[in-house]
Amino acid sequence: MAGTGSILLVDDQEDNLFALHSVLETLGRPIVRASDGEEALRVALRQEISVAVLDVIMPLMDGVEVLRYLKRLEPTQHIPVVLLTGIGRDDTLAAKAYEYGVADYLVKPIDPWSLRAEVRALADLCDRTAELARENRQLREQVSHLVAVPRQPTPAERARLTEELLRSGHLAPGHRTS
């Protein structure tokens, strides 16, 4: 079953975008491509994105910087991000990416089956989280309508309560209740 949000692929190399698209198109979700970080941010702010797959090394704005912006902006901070790098293992860069909130940091070459499974799981989780947030808002609205507004007792109710308090000894005779 296909989800609602799109998969955002970001890489400055068209052949990498094509390869990623080929691997992920079987998930049945819309796929949106961006060739640089600025375009990726514009897309993420304008469309419903369920997962973003970003190359680390790009001109102008690298993938880690895009990740940092996505996680700082309220409308996009929920989007899980997978970073891909072809520069080999870099523990410092990976640590920075995890500090910024990356869902995963993968070193190329990437196993297509693993990437597909991870992107499916992250996208489904993102969609389900958004669905639960919508349901939560609806329930809060319904509950707020059910909360009774406190009302003043009627004179008859006040008299009955005063009698009960007098009988129980919790109210002294001659005490005035208004």
CSV table of C-alpha atoms in Angstrom, one decimal:
chain,number,residue,atom,x,y,z
A,1,MET,CA,0.0,0.0,0.0
A,2,ALA,CA,1.4,3.4,-1.0
A,3,GLY,CA,1.5,6.2,1.5
A,4,THR,CA,0.6,9.8,1.1
A,5,GLY,CA,3.8,11.7,1.2
A,6,SER,CA,6.5,11.9,-1.5
A,7,ILE,CA,10.1,10.7,-1.4
A,8,LEU,CA,12.5,13.6,-2.0
A,9,LEU,CA,15.8,12.7,-3.7
A,10,VAL,CA,18.6,15.2,-3.7
A,11,ASP,CA,21.8,14.9,-5.6
A,12,ASP,CA,23.7,17.2,-7.9
A,13,GLN,CA,24.6,14.2,-10.2
A,14,GLU,CA,21.7,13.3,-12.6
A,15,ASP,CA,23.0,9.7,-12.9
A,16,ASN,CA,22.7,9.2,-9.1
A,17,LEU,CA,19.2,10.7,-9.1
A,18,PHE,CA,18.2,8.3,-11.9
A,19,ALA,CA,19.7,5.3,-10.0
A,20,LEU,CA,18.0,6.3,-6.7
A,21,HIS,CA,14.7,6.8,-8.5
A,22,SER,CA,15.0,3.4,-10.2
A,23,VAL,CA,15.6,1.7,-6.8
A,24,LEU,CA,12.7,3.5,-5.0
A,25,GLU,CA,10.0,3.8,-7.6
A,26,THR,CA,8.7,0.3,-6.8
A,27,LEU,CA,7.5,1.7,-3.4
A,28,GLY,CA,4.6,3.3,-5.2
A,29,ARG,CA,5.1,6.7,-3.8
A,30,PRO,CA,5.5,9.9,-5.7
A,31,ILE,CA,9.2,10.8,-6.1
A,32,VAL,CA,10.4,14.4,-6.3
A,33,ARG,CA,13.9,15.2,-7.4
A,34,ALA,CA,16.1,18.2,-6.5
A,35,SER,CA,19.6,18.9,-7.9
A,36,ASP,CA,20.8,21.1,-5.1
A,37,GLY,CA,20.2,21.9,-1.4
A,38,GLU,CA,18.3,25.1,-2.0
A,39,GLU,CA,15.9,23.4,-4.4
A,40,ALA,CA,15.4,20.6,-1.8
A,41,LEU,CA,14.4,23.1,0.9
A,42,ARG,CA,11.9,24.8,-1.5
A,43,VAL,CA,10.4,21.4,-2.4
A,44,ALA,CA,10.2,20.3,1.3
A,45,LEU,CA,8.4,23.5,2.3
A,46,ARG,CA,5.9,23.3,-0.5
A,47,GLN,CA,5.1,19.5,-0.7
A,48,GLU,CA,4.2,16.8,1.7
A,49,ILE,CA,7.5,14.8,2.0
A,50,SER,CA,7.6,11.6,4.0
A,51,VAL,CA,11.3,10.9,3.7
A,52,ALA,CA,14.3,12.7,2.1
A,53,VAL,CA,17.4,11.0,0.7
A,54,LEU,CA,20.3,13.4,0.4
A,55,ASP,CA,23.8,13.2,-1.1
A,56,VAL,CA,26.3,14.7,1.3
A,57,ILE,CA,28.6,16.3,-1.2
A,58,MET,CA,26.9,19.0,-3.3
A,59,PRO,CA,27.9,22.4,-4.4
A,60,LEU,CA,26.5,25.5,-2.6
A,61,MET,CA,24.8,23.7,0.2
A,62,ASP,CA,25.9,20.2,1.2
A,63,GLY,CA,23.5,17.5,2.5
A,64,VAL,CA,24.4,18.0,6.1
A,65,GLU,CA,23.6,21.7,5.8
A,66,VAL,CA,20.3,20.8,4.2
A,67,LEU,CA,19.6,18.4,7.0
A,68,ARG,CA,20.4,21.1,9.6
A,69,TYR,CA,17.9,23.5,7.9
A,70,LEU,CA,15.2,20.8,7.6
A,71,LYS,CA,15.4,20.0,11.3
A,72,ARG,CA,15.4,23.7,12.3
A,73,LEU,CA,12.3,24.6,10.3
A,74,GLU,CA,9.0,23.7,12.1
A,75,PRO,CA,7.2,22.6,8.9
A,76,THR,CA,10.0,20.2,7.9
A,77,GLN,CA,11.5,19.0,11.2
A,78,HIS,CA,9.4,15.8,11.2
A,79,ILE,CA,10.9,14.6,7.8
A,80,PRO,CA,13.2,11.7,8.3
A,81,VAL,CA,16.5,12.2,6.4
A,82,VAL,CA,18.9,9.6,5.0
A,83,LEU,CA,22.3,10.9,4.0
A,84,LEU,CA,24.4,9.1,1.4
A,85,THR,CA,28.1,9.7,0.9
A,86,GLY,CA,30.5,8.5,-1.7
A,87,ILE,CA,33.6,9.9,0.1
A,88,GLY,CA,34.0,6.9,2.4
A,89,ARG,CA,33.7,6.6,6.1
A,90,ASP,CA,34.0,9.9,8.0
A,91,ASP,CA,33.1,9.5,11.6
A,92,THR,CA,33.3,13.3,12.3
A,93,LEU,CA,30.8,14.0,9.6
A,94,ALA,CA,28.6,11.2,10.6
A,95,ALA,CA,28.6,12.4,14.2
A,96,LYS,CA,27.6,15.8,13.1
A,97,ALA,CA,24.8,14.4,11.0
A,98,TYR,CA,23.5,12.3,13.9
A,99,GLU,CA,23.7,15.4,16.1
A,100,TYR,CA,21.5,17.3,13.7
A,101,GLY,CA,18.9,14.4,13.6
A,102,VAL,CA,19.7,12.3,10.6
A,103,ALA,CA,17.7,9.0,10.5
A,104,ASP,CA,20.7,7.2,8.8
A,105,TYR,CA,24.1,7.9,7.3
A,106,LEU,CA,25.0,5.5,4.6
A,107,VAL,CA,28.3,5.0,2.7
A,108,LYS,CA,28.1,4.2,-1.0
A,109,PRO,CA,27.8,1.7,-2.6
A,110,ILE,CA,24.4,1.3,-1.2
A,111,ASP,CA,22.6,-2.1,-1.2
A,112,PRO,CA,19.3,-1.3,-3.1
A,113,TRP,CA,17.2,-3.7,-1.2
A,114,SER,CA,18.3,-2.3,2.2
A,115,LEU,CA,17.8,1.3,1.0
A,116,ARG,CA,14.3,0.4,-0.3
A,117,ALA,CA,13.3,-1.3,3.0
A,118,GLU,CA,14.7,1.6,5.1
A,119,VAL,CA,13.0,4.3,3.0
A,120,ARG,CA,9.7,2.4,3.1
A,121,ALA,CA,9.9,2.1,6.9
A,122,LEU,CA,10.8,5.7,7.4
A,123,ALA,CA,8.1,7.0,5.0
A,124,ASP,CA,5.4,4.8,6.6
A,125,LEU,CA,6.5,5.9,10.1
A,126,CYS,CA,6.4,9.6,9.0
A,127,ASP,CA,2.9,9.2,7.5
A,128,ARG,CA,1.6,7.3,10.5
A,129,THR,CA,3.0,9.9,12.9
A,130,ALA,CA,1.3,12.7,10.9
A,131,GLU,CA,-1.9,10.7,10.9
A,132,LEU,CA,-1.8,10.3,14.7
A,133,ALA,CA,-1.1,14.0,15.1
A,134,ARG,CA,-4.2,14.9,13.0
A,135,GLU,CA,-6.3,12.4,15.0
A,136,ASN,CA,-4.9,13.8,18.3
A,137,ARG,CA,-5.9,17.4,17.2
A,138,GLN,CA,-9.4,16.2,16.3
A,139,LEU,CA,-9.8,14.4,19.6
A,140,ARG,CA,-8.6,17.5,21.5
A,141,GLU,CA,-11.2,19.6,19.7
A,142,GLN,CA,-13.9,17.0,20.5
A,143,VAL,CA,-13.0,16.9,24.1
A,144,SER,CA,-12.9,20.6,24.4
A,145,HIS,CA,-16.5,20.7,23.3
A,146,LEU,CA,-17.4,18.1,25.9
A,147,VAL,CA,-15.9,19.9,28.9
A,148,ALA,CA,-18.8,21.3,30.8
A,149,VAL,CA,-18.8,25.0,31.7
A,150,PRO,CA,-19.2,25.3,35.5
A,151,ARG,CA,-22.7,26.6,36.4
A,152,GLN,CA,-24.1,28.2,39.5
A,153,PRO,CA,-26.5,26.0,41.5
A,154,THR,CA,-30.2,27.0,41.3
A,155,PRO,CA,-31.8,28.5,44.4
A,156,ALA,CA,-33.5,25.1,45.1
A,157,GLU,CA,-30.2,23.3,44.8
A,158,ARG,CA,-28.5,25.8,47.0
A,159,ALA,CA,-31.2,25.4,49.7
A,160,ARG,CA,-31.0,21.6,49.6
A,161,LEU,CA,-27.2,21.7,49.9
A,162,THR,CA,-27.4,24.2,52.8
A,163,GLU,CA,-29.8,21.8,54.6
A,164,GLU,CA,-27.5,18.9,54.0
A,165,LEU,CA,-24.5,20.8,55.4
A,166,LEU,CA,-26.5,21.9,58.5
A,167,ARG,CA,-27.6,18.4,59.2
A,168,SER,CA,-24.1,17.0,58.8
A,169,GLY,CA,-22.7,19.7,61.1
A,170,HIS,CA,-20.4,21.1,58.5
A,171,LEU,CA,-22.3,24.4,58.6
A,172,ALA,CA,-23.2,26.3,61.8
A,173,PRO,CA,-26.8,27.3,62.3
A,174,GLY,CA,-27.4,30.9,61.3
A,175,HIS,CA,-24.6,30.9,58.7
A,176,ARG,CA,-25.6,32.8,55.6
A,177,THR,CA,-25.0,31.2,52.2
A,178,SER,CA,-25.3,33.5,49.2
